[in-house]
C-alpha atoms as a PDB file:
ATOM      1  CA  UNK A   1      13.703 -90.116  93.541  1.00  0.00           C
ATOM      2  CA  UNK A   2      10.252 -90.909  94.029  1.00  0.00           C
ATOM      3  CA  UNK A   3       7.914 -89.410  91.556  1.00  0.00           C
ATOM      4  CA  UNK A   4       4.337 -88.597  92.506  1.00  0.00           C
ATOM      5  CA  UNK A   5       3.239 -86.467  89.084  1.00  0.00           C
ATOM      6  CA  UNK A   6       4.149 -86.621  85.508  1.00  0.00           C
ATOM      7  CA  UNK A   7       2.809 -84.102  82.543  1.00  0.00           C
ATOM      8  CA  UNK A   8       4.202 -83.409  79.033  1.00  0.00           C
ATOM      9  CA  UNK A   9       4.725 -80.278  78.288  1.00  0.00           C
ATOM     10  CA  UNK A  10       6.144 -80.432  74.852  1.00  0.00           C
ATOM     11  CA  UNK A  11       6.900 -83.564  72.551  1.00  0.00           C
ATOM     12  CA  UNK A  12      10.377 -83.959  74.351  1.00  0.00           C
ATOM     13  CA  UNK A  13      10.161 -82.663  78.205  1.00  0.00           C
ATOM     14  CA  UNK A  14       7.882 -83.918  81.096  1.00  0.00           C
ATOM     15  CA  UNK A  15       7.635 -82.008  84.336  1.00  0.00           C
ATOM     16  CA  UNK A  16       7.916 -84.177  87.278  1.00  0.00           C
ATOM     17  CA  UNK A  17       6.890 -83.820  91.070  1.00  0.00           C
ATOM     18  CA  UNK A  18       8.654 -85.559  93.735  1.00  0.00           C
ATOM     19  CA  UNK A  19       7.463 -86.610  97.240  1.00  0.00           C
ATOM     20  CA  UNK A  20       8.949 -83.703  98.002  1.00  0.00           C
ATOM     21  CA  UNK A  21       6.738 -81.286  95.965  1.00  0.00           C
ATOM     22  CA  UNK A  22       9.773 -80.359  94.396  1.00  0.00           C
ATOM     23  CA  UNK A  23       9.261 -79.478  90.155  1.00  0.00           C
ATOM     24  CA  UNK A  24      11.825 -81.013  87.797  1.00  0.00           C
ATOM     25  CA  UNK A  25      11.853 -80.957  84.270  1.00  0.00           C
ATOM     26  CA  UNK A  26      12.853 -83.985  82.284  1.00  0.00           C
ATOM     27  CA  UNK A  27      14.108 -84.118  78.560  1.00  0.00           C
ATOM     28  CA  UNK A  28      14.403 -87.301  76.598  1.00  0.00           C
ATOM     29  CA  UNK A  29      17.095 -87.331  74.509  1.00  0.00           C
ATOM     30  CA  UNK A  30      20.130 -90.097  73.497  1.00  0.00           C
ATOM     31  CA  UNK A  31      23.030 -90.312  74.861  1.00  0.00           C
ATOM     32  CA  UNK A  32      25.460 -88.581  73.184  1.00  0.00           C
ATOM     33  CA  UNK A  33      23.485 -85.040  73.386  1.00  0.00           C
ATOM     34  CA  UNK A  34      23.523 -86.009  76.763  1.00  0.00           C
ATOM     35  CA  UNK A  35      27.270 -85.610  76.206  1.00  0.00           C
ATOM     36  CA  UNK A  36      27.121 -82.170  74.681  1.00  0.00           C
ATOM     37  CA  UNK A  37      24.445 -81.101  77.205  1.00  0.00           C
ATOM     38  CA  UNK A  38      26.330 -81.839  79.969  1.00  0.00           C
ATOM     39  CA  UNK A  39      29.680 -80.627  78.691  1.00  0.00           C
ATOM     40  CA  UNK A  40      28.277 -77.530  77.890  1.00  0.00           C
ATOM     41  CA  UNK A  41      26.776 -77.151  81.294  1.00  0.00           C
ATOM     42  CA  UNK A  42      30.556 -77.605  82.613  1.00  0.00           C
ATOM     43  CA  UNK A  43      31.925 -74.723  79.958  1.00  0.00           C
ATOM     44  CA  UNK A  44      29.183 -72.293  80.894  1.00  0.00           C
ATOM     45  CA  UNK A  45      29.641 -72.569  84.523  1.00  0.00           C
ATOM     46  CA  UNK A  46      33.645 -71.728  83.620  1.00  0.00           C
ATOM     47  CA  UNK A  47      32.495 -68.925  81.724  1.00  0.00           C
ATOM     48  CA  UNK A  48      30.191 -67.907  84.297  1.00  0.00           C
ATOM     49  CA  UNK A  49      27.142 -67.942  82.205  1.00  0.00           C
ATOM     50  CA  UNK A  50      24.125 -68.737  84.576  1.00  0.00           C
ATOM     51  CA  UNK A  51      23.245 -72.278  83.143  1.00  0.00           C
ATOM     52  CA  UNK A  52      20.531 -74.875  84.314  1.00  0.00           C
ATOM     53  CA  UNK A  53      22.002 -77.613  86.038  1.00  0.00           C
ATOM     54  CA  UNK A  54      21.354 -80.858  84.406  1.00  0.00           C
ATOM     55  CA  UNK A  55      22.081 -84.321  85.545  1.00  0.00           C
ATOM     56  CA  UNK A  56      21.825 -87.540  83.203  1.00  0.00           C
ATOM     57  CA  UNK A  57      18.481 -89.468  84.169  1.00  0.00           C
ATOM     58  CA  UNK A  58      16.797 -92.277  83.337  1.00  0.00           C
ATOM     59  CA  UNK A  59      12.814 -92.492  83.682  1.00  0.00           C
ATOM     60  CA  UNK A  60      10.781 -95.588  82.778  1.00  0.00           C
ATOM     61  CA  UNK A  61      13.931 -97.122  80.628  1.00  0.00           C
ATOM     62  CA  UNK A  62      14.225 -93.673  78.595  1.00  0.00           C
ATOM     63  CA  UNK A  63      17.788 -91.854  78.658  1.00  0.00           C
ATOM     64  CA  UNK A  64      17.551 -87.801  79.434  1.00  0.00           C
ATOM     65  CA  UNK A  65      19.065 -85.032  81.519  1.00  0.00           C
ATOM     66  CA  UNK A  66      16.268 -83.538  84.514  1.00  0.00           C
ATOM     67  CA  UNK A  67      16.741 -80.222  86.017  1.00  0.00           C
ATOM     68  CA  UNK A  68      14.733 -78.361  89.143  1.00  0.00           C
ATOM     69  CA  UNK A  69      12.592 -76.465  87.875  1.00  0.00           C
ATOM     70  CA  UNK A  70      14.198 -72.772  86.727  1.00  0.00           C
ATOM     71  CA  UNK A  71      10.663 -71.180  88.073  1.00  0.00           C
ATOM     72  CA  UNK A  72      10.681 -69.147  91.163  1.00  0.00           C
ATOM     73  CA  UNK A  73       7.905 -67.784  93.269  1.00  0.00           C
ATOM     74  CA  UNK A  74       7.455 -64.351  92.888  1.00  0.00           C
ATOM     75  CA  UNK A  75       8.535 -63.855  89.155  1.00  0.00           C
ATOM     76  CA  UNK A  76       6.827 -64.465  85.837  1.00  0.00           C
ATOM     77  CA  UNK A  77       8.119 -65.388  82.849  1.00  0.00           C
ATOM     78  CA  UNK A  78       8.535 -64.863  79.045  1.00  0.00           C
ATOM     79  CA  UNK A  79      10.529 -66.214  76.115  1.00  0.00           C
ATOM     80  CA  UNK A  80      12.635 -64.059  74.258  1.00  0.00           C
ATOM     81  CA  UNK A  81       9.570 -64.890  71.081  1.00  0.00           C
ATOM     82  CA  UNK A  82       6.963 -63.431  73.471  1.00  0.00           C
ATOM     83  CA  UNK A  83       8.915 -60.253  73.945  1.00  0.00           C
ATOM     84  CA  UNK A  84      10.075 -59.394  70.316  1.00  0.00           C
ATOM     85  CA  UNK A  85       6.529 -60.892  68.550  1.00  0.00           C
ATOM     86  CA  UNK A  86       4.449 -58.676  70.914  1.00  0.00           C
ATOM     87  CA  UNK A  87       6.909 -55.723  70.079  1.00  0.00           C
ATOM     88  CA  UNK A  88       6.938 -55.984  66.865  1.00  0.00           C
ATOM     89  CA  UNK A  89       3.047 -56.543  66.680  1.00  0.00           C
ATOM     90  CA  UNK A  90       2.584 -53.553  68.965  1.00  0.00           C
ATOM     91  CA  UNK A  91       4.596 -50.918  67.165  1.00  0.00           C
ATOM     92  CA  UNK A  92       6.056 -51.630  63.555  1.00  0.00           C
ATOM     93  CA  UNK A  93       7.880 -48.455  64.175  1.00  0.00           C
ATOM     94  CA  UNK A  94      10.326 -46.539  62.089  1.00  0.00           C
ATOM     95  CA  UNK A  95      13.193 -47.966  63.638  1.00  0.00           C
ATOM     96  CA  UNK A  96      12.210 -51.822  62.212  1.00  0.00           C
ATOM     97  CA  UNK A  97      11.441 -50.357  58.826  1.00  0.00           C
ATOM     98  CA  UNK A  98      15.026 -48.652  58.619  1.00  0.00           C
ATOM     99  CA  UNK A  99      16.498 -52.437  59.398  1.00  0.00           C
ATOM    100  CA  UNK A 100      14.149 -54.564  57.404  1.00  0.00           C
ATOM    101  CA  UNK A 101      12.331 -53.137  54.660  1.00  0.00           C
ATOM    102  CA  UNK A 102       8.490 -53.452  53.990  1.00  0.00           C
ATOM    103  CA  UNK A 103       9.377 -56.102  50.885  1.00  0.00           C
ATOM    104  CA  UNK A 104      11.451 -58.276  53.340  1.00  0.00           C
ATOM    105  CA  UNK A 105       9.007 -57.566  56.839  1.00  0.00           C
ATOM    106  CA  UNK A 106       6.774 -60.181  56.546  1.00  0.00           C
ATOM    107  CA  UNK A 107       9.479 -63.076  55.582  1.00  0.00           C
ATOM    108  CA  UNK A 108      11.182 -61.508  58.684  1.00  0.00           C
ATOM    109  CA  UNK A 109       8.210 -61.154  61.049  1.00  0.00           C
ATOM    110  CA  UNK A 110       9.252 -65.210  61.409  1.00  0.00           C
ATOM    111  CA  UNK A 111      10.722 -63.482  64.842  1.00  0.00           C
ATOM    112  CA  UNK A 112      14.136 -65.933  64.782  1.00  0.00           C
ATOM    113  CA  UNK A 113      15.409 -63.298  62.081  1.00  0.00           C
ATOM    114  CA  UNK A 114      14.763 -60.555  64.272  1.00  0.00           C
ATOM    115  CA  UNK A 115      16.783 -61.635  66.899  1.00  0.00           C
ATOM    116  CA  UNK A 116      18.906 -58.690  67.057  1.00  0.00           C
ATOM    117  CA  UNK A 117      20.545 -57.230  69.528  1.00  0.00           C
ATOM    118  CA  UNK A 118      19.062 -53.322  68.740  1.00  0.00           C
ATOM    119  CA  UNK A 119      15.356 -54.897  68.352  1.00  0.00           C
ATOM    120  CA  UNK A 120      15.750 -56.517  71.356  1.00  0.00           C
ATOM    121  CA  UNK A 121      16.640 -53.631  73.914  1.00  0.00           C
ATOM    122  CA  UNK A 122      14.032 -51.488  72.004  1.00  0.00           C
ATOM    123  CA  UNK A 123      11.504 -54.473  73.172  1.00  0.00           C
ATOM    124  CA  UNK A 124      12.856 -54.409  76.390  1.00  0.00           C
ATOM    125  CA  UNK A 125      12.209 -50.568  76.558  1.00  0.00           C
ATOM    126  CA  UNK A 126       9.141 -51.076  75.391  1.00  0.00           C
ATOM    127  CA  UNK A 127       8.201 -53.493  77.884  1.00  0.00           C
ATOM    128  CA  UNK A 128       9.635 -52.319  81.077  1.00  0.00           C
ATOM    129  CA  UNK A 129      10.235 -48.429  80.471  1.00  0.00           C
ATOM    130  CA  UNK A 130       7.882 -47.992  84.219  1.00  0.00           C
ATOM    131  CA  UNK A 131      10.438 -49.928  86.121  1.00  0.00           C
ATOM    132  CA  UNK A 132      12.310 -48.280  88.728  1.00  0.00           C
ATOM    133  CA  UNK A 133      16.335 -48.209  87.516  1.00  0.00           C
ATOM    134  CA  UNK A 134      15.076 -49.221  84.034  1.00  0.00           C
ATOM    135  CA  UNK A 135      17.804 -48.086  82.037  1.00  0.00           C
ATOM    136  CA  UNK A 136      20.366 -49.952  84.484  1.00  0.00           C
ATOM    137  CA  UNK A 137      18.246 -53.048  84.460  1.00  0.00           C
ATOM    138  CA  UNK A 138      17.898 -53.321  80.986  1.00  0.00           C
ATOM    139  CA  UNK A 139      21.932 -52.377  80.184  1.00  0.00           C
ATOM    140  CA  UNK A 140      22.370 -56.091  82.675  1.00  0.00           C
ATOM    141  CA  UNK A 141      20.212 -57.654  81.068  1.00  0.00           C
ATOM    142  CA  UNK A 142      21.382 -56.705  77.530  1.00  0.00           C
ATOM    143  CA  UNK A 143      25.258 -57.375  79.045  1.00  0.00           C
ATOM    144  CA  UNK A 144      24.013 -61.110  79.587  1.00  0.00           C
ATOM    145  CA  UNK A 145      22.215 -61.763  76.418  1.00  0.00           C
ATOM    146  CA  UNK A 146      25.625 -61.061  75.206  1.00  0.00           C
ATOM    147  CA  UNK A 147      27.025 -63.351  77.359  1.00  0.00           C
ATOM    148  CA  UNK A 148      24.708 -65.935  76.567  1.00  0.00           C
ATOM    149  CA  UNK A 149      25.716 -65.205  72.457  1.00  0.00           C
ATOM    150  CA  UNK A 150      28.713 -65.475  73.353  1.00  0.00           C
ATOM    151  CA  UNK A 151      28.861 -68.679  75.032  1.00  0.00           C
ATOM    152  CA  UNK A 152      26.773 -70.491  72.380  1.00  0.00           C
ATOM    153  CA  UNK A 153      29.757 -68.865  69.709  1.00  0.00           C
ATOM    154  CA  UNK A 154      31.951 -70.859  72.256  1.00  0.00           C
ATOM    155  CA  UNK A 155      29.928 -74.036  72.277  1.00  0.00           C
ATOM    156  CA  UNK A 156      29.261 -74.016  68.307  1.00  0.00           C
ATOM    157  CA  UNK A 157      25.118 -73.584  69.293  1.00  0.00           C
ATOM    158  CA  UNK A 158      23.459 -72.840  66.839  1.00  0.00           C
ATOM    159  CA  UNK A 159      19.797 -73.371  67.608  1.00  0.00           C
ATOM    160  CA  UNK A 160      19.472 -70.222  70.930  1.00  0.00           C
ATOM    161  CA  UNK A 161      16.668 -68.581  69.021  1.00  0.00           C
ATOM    162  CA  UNK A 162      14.230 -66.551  71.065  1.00  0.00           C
ATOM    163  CA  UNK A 163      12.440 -69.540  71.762  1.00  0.00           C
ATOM    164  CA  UNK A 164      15.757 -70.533  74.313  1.00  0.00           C
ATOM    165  CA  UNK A 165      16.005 -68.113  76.260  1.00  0.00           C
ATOM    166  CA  UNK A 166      13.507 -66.411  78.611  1.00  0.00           C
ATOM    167  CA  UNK A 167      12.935 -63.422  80.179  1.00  0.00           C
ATOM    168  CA  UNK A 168      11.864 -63.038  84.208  1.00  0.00           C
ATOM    169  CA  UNK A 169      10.350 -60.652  85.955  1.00  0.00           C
ATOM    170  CA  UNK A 170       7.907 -59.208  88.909  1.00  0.00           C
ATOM    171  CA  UNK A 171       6.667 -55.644  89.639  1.00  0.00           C
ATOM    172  CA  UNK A 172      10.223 -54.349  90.459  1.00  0.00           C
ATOM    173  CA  UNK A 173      12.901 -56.296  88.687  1.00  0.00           C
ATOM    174  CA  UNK A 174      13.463 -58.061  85.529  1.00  0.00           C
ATOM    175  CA  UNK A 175      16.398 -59.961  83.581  1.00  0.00           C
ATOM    176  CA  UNK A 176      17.754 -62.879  82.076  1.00  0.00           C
ATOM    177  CA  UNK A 177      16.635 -66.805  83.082  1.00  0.00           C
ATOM    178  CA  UNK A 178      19.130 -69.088  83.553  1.00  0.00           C
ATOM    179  CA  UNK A 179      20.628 -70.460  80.199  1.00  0.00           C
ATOM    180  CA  UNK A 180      18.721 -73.865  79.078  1.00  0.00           C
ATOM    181  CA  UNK A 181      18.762 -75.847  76.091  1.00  0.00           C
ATOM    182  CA  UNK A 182      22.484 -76.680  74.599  1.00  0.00           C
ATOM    183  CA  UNK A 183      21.353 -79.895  73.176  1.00  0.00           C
ATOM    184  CA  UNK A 184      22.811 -78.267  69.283  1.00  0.00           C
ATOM    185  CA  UNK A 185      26.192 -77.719  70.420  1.00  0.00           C
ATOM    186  CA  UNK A 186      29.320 -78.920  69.120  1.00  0.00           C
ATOM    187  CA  UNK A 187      28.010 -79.905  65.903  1.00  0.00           C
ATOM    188  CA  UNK A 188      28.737 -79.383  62.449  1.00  0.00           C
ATOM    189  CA  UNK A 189      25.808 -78.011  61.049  1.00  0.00           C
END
């Protein structure tokens, strides 16, 4: 592969242009979570969770995984923190008092905490109540966050906070990105 373009995009991951104008994202990491990236890959396409493929890839003597790029035309995108912090900010309803109390709110408004699965599809609602066929939409959607739960329960993840996962969407449709980011699986922590 012959890059033309390199930019970081976080401390770990550089998105990469070939020749080809194709986008790729590369993630440095060592070898053996590498390992558990791939493997979980492999488990989540026998599960049939909709994972990112990765392949092991070397660039400029440093040892990572690079996908294509999970971005397609027509669709924007959000991460599952994007969704549940502008929720939460928006309506501090009744519903989030009844499940966190005012005393415990602002530890919780750390958004990882309120990943649950009730706070979620009320976000969802929130966010996407104009779309024709919400309701069915959002009932896929929820069925695959599930899913994705699932799966890391499977794989022993323990770092899919709403930061890893992302939500996509245009004027019609929305649902659930492809699965990304297993690099905390099969550990003991």
């Amino acid at each position: 592969m012959n890059i033309k373009n390199k930019k970081r995009i976080s401390t770990f991951v550089l998105k990469l242009t070939d020749e080809n104008n194709i986008e790729y994202f590369f993630k440095e990491i060592p070898l053996c979570i590498i390992i558990k990236e791939l493997l979980a890959q492999n488990i989540a396409k026998l599960v049939g969770v909709d994972n990112i493929k990765y392949s092991r890839f070397q660039l400029d003597g440093i040892d990572g995984v690079i996908s294509e790029s999970f971005i397609e035309a027509g669709y924007h995108y959000m991460t599952g923190t994007e969704l549940l912090t502008n929720y939460i900010r928006d309506t501090r309803n009744e519903n989030i008092e009844l499940l966190y109390n005012e005393s415990e709110y602002n530890d919780k408004y750390s958004i990882k905490a309120n990943q649950d699965l009730y706070i979620i599809w009320q976000a969802m609602e929130a966010k996407f109540k104009n779309y024709p066929d919400y309701e069915n939409q959002i009932l896929k959607f929820m069925n695959d966050v599930i899913d994705m739960m699932l799966f890391d329960l499977l794989i022993a993840n323990g770092d899919r906070g709403p930061y890893n996962w992302t939500i996509k969407y245009n004027d019609l449709t929305f649902g659930l990105a492809k699965v990304y980011d297993n690099e905390y699986s099969f550990s003991n922590s």
